[in-house]
mmCIF file of C-alpha atoms and ligand atoms in Angstrom:
data_model
loop_
_atom_site.group_PDB
_atom_site.id
_atom_site.type_symbol
_atom_site.label_atom_id
_atom_site.label_comp_id
_atom_site.label_asym_id
_atom_site.label_seq_id
_atom_site.Cartn_x
_atom_site.Cartn_y
_atom_site.Cartn_z
ATOM 1 C CA MET A 1 270.191 72.348 -29.677
ATOM 2 C CA THR A 2 271.619 75.687 -30.080
ATOM 3 C CA ARG A 3 267.746 77.383 -29.451
ATOM 4 C CA ASN A 4 266.574 74.660 -26.587
ATOM 5 C CA ARG A 5 270.294 76.466 -24.684
ATOM 6 C CA THR A 6 268.966 79.814 -25.542
ATOM 7 C CA ILE A 7 265.805 79.112 -24.069
ATOM 8 C CA LEU A 8 266.856 77.198 -21.260
ATOM 9 C CA SER A 9 269.241 80.349 -20.147
ATOM 10 C CA LEU A 10 266.679 83.020 -20.630
ATOM 11 C CA GLY A 11 264.873 80.466 -18.325
ATOM 12 C CA ALA A 12 267.314 80.703 -16.103
ATOM 13 C CA TYR A 13 268.346 84.705 -16.731
ATOM 14 C CA ALA A 14 264.228 85.208 -16.004
ATOM 15 C CA LEU A 15 263.935 83.202 -12.823
ATOM 16 C CA ALA A 16 267.513 84.983 -11.508
ATOM 17 C CA LEU A 17 265.037 88.664 -12.376
ATOM 18 C CA ALA A 18 262.726 87.324 -10.500
ATOM 19 C CA VAL A 19 264.287 86.252 -7.436
ATOM 20 C CA THR A 20 266.290 89.284 -7.191
ATOM 21 C CA THR A 21 263.221 90.862 -7.289
ATOM 22 C CA VAL A 22 261.637 89.623 -4.926
ATOM 23 C CA THR A 23 264.368 89.535 -2.677
ATOM 24 C CA MET A 24 267.969 91.466 -2.885
ATOM 25 C CA PRO A 25 270.616 92.346 -5.344
ATOM 26 C CA PRO A 26 273.892 90.248 -4.855
ATOM 27 C CA ALA A 27 275.761 91.423 -1.453
ATOM 28 C CA HIS A 28 278.343 93.182 -2.925
ATOM 29 C CA ALA A 29 276.427 95.367 -5.291
ATOM 30 C CA GLN A 30 275.373 97.954 -2.611
ATOM 31 C CA ALA A 31 277.724 98.354 0.259
ATOM 32 C CA THR A 32 278.041 101.588 2.160
ATOM 33 C CA GLY A 33 280.369 100.290 4.476
ATOM 34 C CA ASP A 34 278.732 102.500 7.638
ATOM 35 C CA PRO A 35 276.785 100.102 9.687
ATOM 36 C CA GLN A 36 275.199 102.722 11.807
ATOM 37 C CA LYS A 37 273.511 103.686 8.943
ATOM 38 C CA ALA A 38 272.342 100.282 7.742
ATOM 39 C CA VAL A 39 271.295 99.505 11.110
ATOM 40 C CA ASP A 40 269.391 102.863 11.331
ATOM 41 C CA ALA A 41 267.710 102.481 8.021
ATOM 42 C CA ALA A 42 267.173 98.603 8.982
ATOM 43 C CA TYR A 43 265.060 100.108 11.858
ATOM 44 C CA ALA A 44 262.874 102.155 10.114
ATOM 45 C CA LYS A 45 262.043 100.065 7.153
ATOM 46 C CA PHE A 46 260.750 97.428 10.098
ATOM 47 C CA LYS A 47 259.701 99.425 12.774
ATOM 48 C CA SER A 48 256.190 98.904 11.738
ATOM 49 C CA LEU A 49 256.200 95.625 10.313
ATOM 50 C CA LYS A 50 253.788 93.258 11.961
ATOM 51 C CA GLU A 51 253.814 89.775 9.837
ATOM 52 C CA GLY A 52 253.999 86.908 12.172
ATOM 53 C CA LYS A 53 252.609 85.714 15.962
ATOM 54 C CA ASN A 54 254.847 84.510 18.844
ATOM 55 C CA ALA A 55 255.525 80.966 19.716
ATOM 56 C CA ASP A 56 252.764 79.949 22.182
ATOM 57 C CA TYR A 57 253.477 76.252 23.313
ATOM 58 C CA ILE A 58 255.388 77.071 25.456
ATOM 59 C CA PRO A 59 252.685 79.595 27.469
ATOM 60 C CA ALA A 60 255.407 81.992 28.436
ATOM 61 C CA LEU A 61 256.976 83.034 25.037
ATOM 62 C CA ALA A 62 253.049 83.719 24.110
ATOM 63 C CA LYS A 63 253.043 86.625 27.035
ATOM 64 C CA VAL A 64 256.472 88.476 24.925
ATOM 65 C CA ASP A 65 255.791 91.842 23.975
ATOM 66 C CA PRO A 66 255.030 91.130 20.260
ATOM 67 C CA ASN A 67 256.384 95.053 19.001
ATOM 68 C CA LEU A 68 259.912 94.598 21.027
ATOM 69 C CA PHE A 69 261.697 95.274 18.170
ATOM 70 C CA GLY A 70 266.616 95.369 18.557
ATOM 71 C CA ILE A 71 269.160 95.890 16.399
ATOM 72 C CA ALA A 72 272.579 95.290 17.167
ATOM 73 C CA LEU A 73 275.893 94.414 15.383
ATOM 74 C CA VAL A 74 279.386 94.048 16.709
ATOM 75 C CA THR A 75 282.418 94.238 14.380
ATOM 76 C CA ALA A 76 286.091 93.574 14.060
ATOM 77 C CA ASP A 77 287.132 96.584 16.689
ATOM 78 C CA GLY A 78 284.290 94.690 18.912
ATOM 79 C CA LYS A 79 282.289 98.458 18.372
ATOM 80 C CA VAL A 80 278.813 97.744 19.159
ATOM 81 C CA TYR A 81 276.332 99.681 16.510
ATOM 82 C CA THR A 82 272.520 99.238 17.557
ATOM 83 C CA ALA A 83 268.887 100.265 17.448
ATOM 84 C CA GLY A 84 266.140 99.702 18.742
ATOM 85 C CA ASP A 85 265.533 97.769 22.174
ATOM 86 C CA ILE A 86 268.297 96.179 22.963
ATOM 87 C CA LYS A 87 268.075 96.338 26.735
ATOM 88 C CA THR A 88 265.193 93.792 26.712
ATOM 89 C CA GLU A 89 265.942 89.908 27.630
ATOM 90 C CA VAL A 90 264.331 86.958 25.717
ATOM 91 C CA SER A 91 264.680 83.136 25.879
ATOM 92 C CA ILE A 92 267.751 82.683 23.531
ATOM 93 C CA GLN A 93 266.059 79.246 22.841
ATOM 94 C CA SER A 94 267.516 77.383 20.195
ATOM 95 C CA ILE A 95 270.147 79.833 19.565
ATOM 96 C CA SER A 96 271.885 77.879 22.419
ATOM 97 C CA LYS A 97 271.827 74.808 20.597
ATOM 98 C CA VAL A 98 274.725 76.343 18.695
ATOM 99 C CA PHE A 99 276.826 77.009 21.540
ATOM 100 C CA THR A 100 276.452 73.895 23.261
ATOM 101 C CA MET A 101 277.309 72.493 20.093
ATOM 102 C CA ALA A 102 280.176 74.703 19.822
ATOM 103 C CA GLN A 103 280.991 73.753 23.756
ATOM 104 C CA VAL A 104 281.231 69.750 22.729
ATOM 105 C CA ILE A 105 283.213 70.593 19.131
ATOM 106 C CA GLN A 106 285.838 72.420 21.265
ATOM 107 C CA GLU A 107 285.729 69.801 24.639
ATOM 108 C CA GLN A 108 285.833 66.368 22.386
ATOM 109 C CA GLY A 109 287.136 68.349 18.689
ATOM 110 C CA LEU A 110 284.236 68.271 15.630
ATOM 111 C CA ASP A 111 284.683 64.467 15.137
ATOM 112 C CA SER A 112 282.528 64.133 18.715
ATOM 113 C CA ILE A 113 279.308 65.579 16.368
ATOM 114 C CA GLU A 114 279.474 64.867 13.394
ATOM 115 C CA LYS A 115 279.926 60.936 14.555
ATOM 116 C CA ARG A 116 277.434 60.904 17.159
ATOM 117 C CA ILE A 117 274.891 63.448 16.300
ATOM 118 C CA GLY A 118 275.700 63.492 11.757
ATOM 119 C CA VAL A 119 275.601 67.108 10.446
ATOM 120 C CA ASP A 120 272.969 66.937 7.726
ATOM 121 C CA ALA A 121 269.777 68.597 7.780
ATOM 122 C CA THR A 122 266.665 66.843 8.382
ATOM 123 C CA GLY A 123 264.003 68.198 6.459
ATOM 124 C CA ALA A 124 261.781 67.963 9.253
ATOM 125 C CA ARG A 125 260.750 70.565 11.419
ATOM 126 C CA PHE A 126 263.060 71.083 14.472
ATOM 127 C CA ASN A 127 261.133 68.929 17.187
ATOM 128 C CA SER A 128 259.791 66.024 14.880
ATOM 129 C CA ILE A 129 259.640 62.548 15.635
ATOM 130 C CA ILE A 130 259.246 60.927 12.501
ATOM 131 C CA ALA A 131 263.220 62.700 11.526
ATOM 132 C CA VAL A 132 264.827 60.659 14.528
ATOM 133 C CA GLU A 133 262.532 57.365 13.199
ATOM 134 C CA ALA A 134 263.792 57.996 9.598
ATOM 135 C CA VAL A 135 266.852 58.150 10.404
ATOM 136 C CA LYS A 136 267.101 55.508 13.930
ATOM 137 C CA THR A 137 270.887 54.140 13.008
ATOM 138 C CA VAL A 138 272.140 53.203 16.186
ATOM 139 C CA VAL A 139 275.275 54.416 17.581
ATOM 140 C CA GLY A 140 278.617 52.730 15.750
ATOM 141 C CA THR A 141 276.231 50.932 13.388
ATOM 142 C CA GLY A 142 276.868 53.938 10.720
ATOM 143 C CA ALA A 143 276.943 57.681 10.003
ATOM 144 C CA PRO A 144 274.247 59.561 11.496
ATOM 145 C CA GLU A 145 272.121 61.406 9.881
ATOM 146 C CA MET A 146 271.387 64.252 12.103
ATOM 147 C CA ASN A 147 272.476 67.374 13.094
ATOM 148 C CA PRO A 148 272.690 69.593 16.998
ATOM 149 C CA LEU A 149 270.859 72.166 16.024
ATOM 150 C CA VAL A 150 266.968 70.090 15.751
ATOM 151 C CA ASN A 151 266.003 68.963 19.179
ATOM 152 C CA PRO A 152 266.962 64.935 18.878
ATOM 153 C CA GLY A 153 270.368 65.905 18.305
ATOM 154 C CA ALA A 154 270.586 69.320 20.616
ATOM 155 C CA ILE A 155 269.268 67.054 23.671
ATOM 156 C CA SER A 156 272.268 64.986 22.405
ATOM 157 C CA ALA A 157 274.917 67.110 22.135
ATOM 158 C CA THR A 158 273.529 68.394 25.549
ATOM 159 C CA SER A 159 273.980 65.203 27.115
ATOM 160 C CA MET A 160 277.866 65.169 25.603
ATOM 161 C CA VAL A 161 279.097 68.169 27.634
ATOM 162 C CA LYS A 162 281.215 65.990 30.112
ATOM 163 C CA GLY A 163 280.952 66.651 34.009
ATOM 164 C CA ALA A 164 280.127 64.408 37.477
ATOM 165 C CA THR A 165 277.203 65.907 37.745
ATOM 166 C CA ALA A 166 274.306 68.583 36.229
ATOM 167 C CA ASP A 167 275.697 71.153 38.823
ATOM 168 C CA GLU A 168 279.183 70.726 37.034
ATOM 169 C CA VAL A 169 277.755 70.347 33.220
ATOM 170 C CA TRP A 170 275.267 73.315 33.688
ATOM 171 C CA LYS A 171 278.206 75.479 34.686
ATOM 172 C CA LYS A 172 280.584 74.841 31.626
ATOM 173 C CA ILE A 173 277.513 75.371 29.215
ATOM 174 C CA ILE A 174 276.670 79.058 30.857
ATOM 175 C CA GLY A 175 280.408 79.647 30.884
ATOM 176 C CA PHE A 176 280.534 79.154 27.057
ATOM 177 C CA HIS A 177 277.400 81.471 26.630
ATOM 178 C CA ASN A 178 279.107 83.556 29.007
ATOM 179 C CA ASP A 179 282.375 83.781 27.726
ATOM 180 C CA ALA A 180 280.541 84.268 24.158
ATOM 181 C CA ALA A 181 278.195 87.068 25.019
ATOM 182 C CA GLY A 182 280.323 88.808 27.293
ATOM 183 C CA ARG A 183 278.637 88.872 30.893
ATOM 184 C CA GLN A 184 276.969 86.754 33.086
ATOM 185 C CA LEU A 185 274.058 85.699 31.957
ATOM 186 C CA ASN A 186 270.875 84.320 33.752
ATOM 187 C CA VAL A 187 268.346 81.840 33.063
ATOM 188 C CA LEU A 188 264.794 83.769 33.122
ATOM 189 C CA GLN A 189 262.212 81.438 35.863
ATOM 190 C CA ASP A 190 259.392 82.549 34.234
ATOM 191 C CA VAL A 191 260.284 80.166 31.080
ATOM 192 C CA TYR A 192 261.696 77.617 32.485
ATOM 193 C CA LYS A 193 259.476 76.592 34.875
ATOM 194 C CA SER A 194 256.578 77.422 31.443
ATOM 195 C CA GLU A 195 258.727 74.895 29.336
ATOM 196 C CA SER A 196 259.387 72.665 32.160
ATOM 197 C CA ASP A 197 255.541 72.443 32.750
ATOM 198 C CA THR A 198 254.995 71.750 28.265
ATOM 199 C CA ASN A 199 258.128 69.881 27.081
ATOM 200 C CA GLN A 200 256.618 66.197 27.137
ATOM 201 C CA ARG A 201 257.444 65.626 23.505
ATOM 202 C CA ASN A 202 261.121 66.445 23.949
ATOM 203 C CA GLN A 203 260.818 63.716 26.745
ATOM 204 C CA ALA A 204 259.839 61.787 24.478
ATOM 205 C CA ILE A 205 262.698 62.841 22.109
ATOM 206 C CA GLY A 206 265.092 62.357 25.054
ATOM 207 C CA ALA A 207 263.937 58.819 25.857
ATOM 208 C CA LEU A 208 264.261 57.599 21.954
ATOM 209 C CA MET A 209 267.749 58.818 21.551
ATOM 210 C CA LEU A 210 269.223 57.106 24.961
ATOM 211 C CA ALA A 211 266.944 54.215 22.990
ATOM 212 C CA TYR A 212 269.122 54.650 19.482
ATOM 213 C CA GLY A 213 272.453 54.775 21.589
ATOM 214 C CA TYR A 214 272.677 59.195 21.122
ATOM 215 C CA ILE A 215 272.590 59.265 24.430
ATOM 216 C CA LYS A 216 274.463 57.078 26.976
ATOM 217 C CA ALA A 217 272.822 57.040 29.916
ATOM 218 C CA ASN A 218 270.301 59.879 31.749
ATOM 219 C CA TRP A 219 268.379 61.472 29.208
ATOM 220 C CA GLN A 220 266.189 63.479 31.808
ATOM 221 C CA GLN A 221 268.905 65.285 32.885
ATOM 222 C CA ALA A 222 269.948 66.141 29.678
ATOM 223 C CA VAL A 223 266.490 67.255 28.573
ATOM 224 C CA ASP A 224 266.135 69.190 31.983
ATOM 225 C CA LEU A 225 269.474 70.858 31.111
ATOM 226 C CA TYR A 226 268.406 71.431 27.477
ATOM 227 C CA THR A 227 265.107 72.762 28.427
ATOM 228 C CA ARG A 228 267.341 75.186 30.713
ATOM 229 C CA GLN A 229 269.824 76.072 28.494
ATOM 230 C CA CYS A 230 266.854 77.709 26.634
ATOM 231 C CA SER A 231 265.723 79.515 29.103
ATOM 232 C CA ILE A 232 269.180 81.892 28.934
ATOM 233 C CA GLY A 233 268.117 85.316 29.160
ATOM 234 C CA VAL A 234 269.666 87.637 26.308
ATOM 235 C CA ASN A 235 269.306 91.271 24.797
ATOM 236 C CA ALA A 236 269.830 92.107 21.017
ATOM 237 C CA LYS A 237 273.444 92.826 21.613
ATOM 238 C CA ASP A 238 274.343 89.774 23.297
ATOM 239 C CA LEU A 239 273.118 87.596 21.272
ATOM 240 C CA ALA A 240 275.120 89.790 18.552
ATOM 241 C CA THR A 241 278.028 89.946 20.492
ATOM 242 C CA MET A 242 277.718 86.148 20.847
ATOM 243 C CA ALA A 243 277.480 85.943 17.039
ATOM 244 C CA ALA A 244 280.826 88.168 16.971
ATOM 245 C CA THR A 245 282.615 85.633 18.704
ATOM 246 C CA LEU A 246 281.675 83.312 16.057
ATOM 247 C CA ALA A 247 282.602 85.864 13.188
ATOM 248 C CA PHE A 248 285.952 86.133 14.887
ATOM 249 C CA GLY A 249 287.643 82.681 14.990
ATOM 250 C CA GLY A 250 285.821 82.533 18.377
ATOM 251 C CA THR A 251 287.106 85.360 20.399
ATOM 252 C CA ASN A 252 284.746 87.772 21.726
ATOM 253 C CA PRO A 253 285.611 90.862 19.913
ATOM 254 C CA VAL A 254 284.428 93.358 23.077
ATOM 255 C CA THR A 255 285.879 91.146 25.847
ATOM 256 C CA HIS A 256 289.340 89.244 23.893
ATOM 257 C CA LYS A 257 288.426 86.405 25.613
ATOM 258 C CA GLN A 258 288.764 83.467 23.628
ATOM 259 C CA ALA A 259 286.284 80.995 24.228
ATOM 260 C CA MET A 260 287.223 79.214 21.088
ATOM 261 C CA ASP A 261 289.808 76.873 19.439
ATOM 262 C CA PRO A 262 289.959 79.176 15.591
ATOM 263 C CA ALA A 263 290.286 75.663 13.692
ATOM 264 C CA LYS A 264 286.960 74.650 15.388
ATOM 265 C CA VAL A 265 284.682 77.505 14.709
ATOM 266 C CA PRO A 266 283.855 76.871 11.149
ATOM 267 C CA GLY A 267 282.265 72.740 11.666
ATOM 268 C CA VAL A 268 280.115 75.407 13.977
ATOM 269 C CA LEU A 269 279.526 77.930 10.922
ATOM 270 C CA ALA A 270 279.196 74.973 8.459
ATOM 271 C CA VAL A 271 276.319 73.306 11.152
ATOM 272 C CA MET A 272 274.392 76.922 11.264
ATOM 273 C CA ALA A 273 274.241 77.258 7.547
ATOM 274 C CA THR A 274 273.315 73.617 6.848
ATOM 275 C CA ALA A 275 270.082 73.770 9.095
ATOM 276 C CA GLY A 276 270.352 77.016 11.252
ATOM 277 C CA LEU A 277 266.930 78.219 9.713
ATOM 278 C CA TYR A 278 265.337 74.763 10.113
ATOM 279 C CA ASP A 279 263.071 74.054 6.946
ATOM 280 C CA ASP A 280 263.859 77.314 5.591
ATOM 281 C CA SER A 281 267.774 77.201 5.498
ATOM 282 C CA GLY A 282 268.277 76.401 1.960
ATOM 283 C CA LYS A 283 266.267 79.628 0.993
ATOM 284 C CA TRP A 284 267.899 82.101 3.802
ATOM 285 C CA LEU A 285 271.195 81.145 2.646
ATOM 286 C CA TYR A 286 270.521 81.441 -0.964
ATOM 287 C CA HIS A 287 269.553 84.413 -0.281
ATOM 288 C CA THR A 288 272.003 85.695 2.717
ATOM 289 C CA GLY A 289 275.024 83.410 2.623
ATOM 290 C CA LEU A 290 275.373 84.157 6.068
ATOM 291 C CA PRO A 291 275.483 80.670 8.842
ATOM 292 C CA ALA A 292 272.585 81.519 10.993
ATOM 293 C CA LYS A 293 270.892 80.612 14.020
ATOM 294 C CA SER A 294 267.041 81.342 15.003
ATOM 295 C CA GLY A 295 265.058 80.789 18.206
ATOM 296 C CA VAL A 296 261.554 80.498 19.075
ATOM 297 C CA GLY A 297 261.859 83.471 21.412
ATOM 298 C CA GLY A 298 262.066 86.080 18.375
ATOM 299 C CA GLY A 299 266.370 86.278 18.007
ATOM 300 C CA ILE A 300 267.872 85.713 15.198
ATOM 301 C CA ILE A 301 271.943 85.240 15.173
ATOM 302 C CA ALA A 302 274.004 85.938 12.052
ATOM 303 C CA VAL A 303 277.982 85.514 11.254
ATOM 304 C CA SER A 304 279.908 87.049 8.495
ATOM 305 C CA PRO A 305 282.640 85.767 9.088
ATOM 306 C CA GLY A 306 285.638 88.103 9.181
ATOM 307 C CA LYS A 307 283.529 90.901 8.862
ATOM 308 C CA PHE A 308 280.321 91.119 11.749
ATOM 309 C CA GLY A 309 278.335 89.325 14.060
ATOM 310 C CA ILE A 310 274.647 90.303 14.285
ATOM 311 C CA ALA A 311 271.268 89.489 15.477
ATOM 312 C CA VAL A 312 267.729 90.711 15.956
ATOM 313 C CA VAL A 313 265.119 90.396 18.567
ATOM 314 C CA SER A 314 261.191 90.260 17.196
ATOM 315 C CA PRO A 315 259.211 87.793 18.687
ATOM 316 C CA PRO A 316 256.646 87.394 15.740
ATOM 317 C CA LEU A 317 257.260 84.051 13.543
ATOM 318 C CA ASP A 318 256.685 82.894 10.164
ATOM 319 C CA ASP A 319 255.557 79.126 9.318
ATOM 320 C CA ALA A 320 259.194 77.888 10.122
ATOM 321 C CA GLY A 321 259.618 79.374 13.796
ATOM 322 C CA ASN A 322 261.694 82.167 12.904
ATOM 323 C CA SER A 323 261.394 85.763 13.600
ATOM 324 C CA VAL A 324 260.027 87.930 10.348
ATOM 325 C CA ARG A 325 261.492 91.095 11.297
ATOM 326 C CA ALA A 326 264.717 89.843 12.220
ATOM 327 C CA GLN A 327 264.925 88.257 8.901
ATOM 328 C CA ARG A 328 264.166 90.600 6.899
ATOM 329 C CA ALA A 329 266.239 93.509 8.975
ATOM 330 C CA ILE A 330 269.851 91.496 8.881
ATOM 331 C CA ALA A 331 269.062 90.160 5.119
ATOM 332 C CA ASP A 332 268.647 94.070 4.694
ATOM 333 C CA ILE A 333 271.593 95.046 6.611
ATOM 334 C CA SER A 334 274.213 92.521 5.397
ATOM 335 C CA ASN A 335 273.282 93.669 1.864
ATOM 336 C CA ALA A 336 274.261 96.934 2.458
ATOM 337 C CA LEU A 337 277.299 96.130 4.380
ATOM 338 C CA GLY A 338 278.575 93.161 1.500
ATOM 339 C CA GLY A 339 278.374 90.583 4.016
ATOM 340 C CA ASN A 340 277.201 87.678 1.968
ATOM 341 C CA PRO A 341 280.979 85.563 1.716
ATOM 342 C CA TYR A 342 279.860 83.910 -1.357
ATOM 343 C CA ALA A 343 279.783 87.341 -2.995
ATOM 344 C CA ALA A 344 283.419 87.456 -3.709
ATOM 345 C CA ALA A 345 284.538 91.105 -4.986
ATOM 346 C CA LYS A 346 285.320 92.020 -7.913
ATOM 347 C CA LYS A 347 288.989 91.422 -9.206
ATOM 348 C CA ALA A 348 290.742 95.325 -9.213
ATOM 349 C CA GLY A 349 291.214 96.065 -13.228
ATOM 350 C CA SER A 350 288.472 94.097 -14.293
HETATM 351 O O1 DON B 1 263.046 72.625 22.278
HETATM 352 C C1 DON B 1 262.184 73.879 22.256
HETATM 353 O O2 DON B 1 260.966 73.757 22.141
HETATM 354 C C2 DON B 1 262.370 74.895 22.552
HETATM 355 N N1 DON B 1 263.322 75.153 23.884
HETATM 356 C C3 DON B 1 263.666 75.651 21.433
HETATM 357 C C4 DON B 1 262.873 75.407 20.224
HETATM 358 C C5 DON B 1 263.007 76.721 19.444
HETATM 359 O O3 DON B 1 263.767 77.627 19.730
HETATM 360 C C6 DON B 1 262.838 76.328 17.937
HETATM 361 N N2 DON B 1 263.440 76.966 17.010
HETATM 362 N N3 DON B 1 263.528 78.363 16.439
#
């Protein structure tokens, strides 16, 4: 028994070592505390990395310069640390799902999303129809097993934003994004048109969500507004500021505007941690501990609660649909700054 235990713990130790070698040491092991140094180091390290490929199922995304690479990090005092191209805008894509979910939670409470959509990982791709069928609890007949960061849940969340007209709903959605970013954002019309021309799959999902009661009426409007929110143009600095708004209890640390009730932010971060990087959410959380969200436009935001918000824009994606350079750069920077909320500092004197 003791021998077996020893073998088992040696095995676990070897596995831990292997994991550490291919990824990174625990976050608190090498904190330098210098954000600009960490951002510059990651930029230099990954500037020439060419892995991954632009998304091309939306034709406009295939045309974006794959060399675009920008990093931004925002701290509690509103200071913005940057490297690379932080001005060029890409479409926000799925990162918008976080802020529309947050808008619904702000407006209707944490229960609203949990009861109507669910907050569980689906284990399927972001636009899976099988996932809708697999968990097709008709609303009101049991707990839904979906989440607002996969398309069925996201389109449903968009449909939940209250407003008498599409225009009224849109003003709320874009308004929430603006508050988090600290400036007026605009829709990239070429992306909106390209995605509207090719979003038949999302239309099918919208119709199914109406059939199962997640969407109450007008699924076409929900899909259109969802497509519009995915086409909002953002740069790395906008995204980092949006992440920082979530890192600091819903208040934008640059403009000091409160976008969200602080009591509701942890629910948003929990869903990001569960499903922010789709099929790879578990791996990401295992190695960084950071609630995060990716978009097929090439952006990723990540949140170190109380410490910083960070974003990287780099369009080439891996097989799971997440920006390759963004994942690597954020993991390195967070590691250098002790960003992993699960990596508690050693007790003083121990
Ligand atoms: O629904 C879509 O296809 C896109 N507008 C958003 C997808 C997306 O960003 C998924 N992300 N990783």
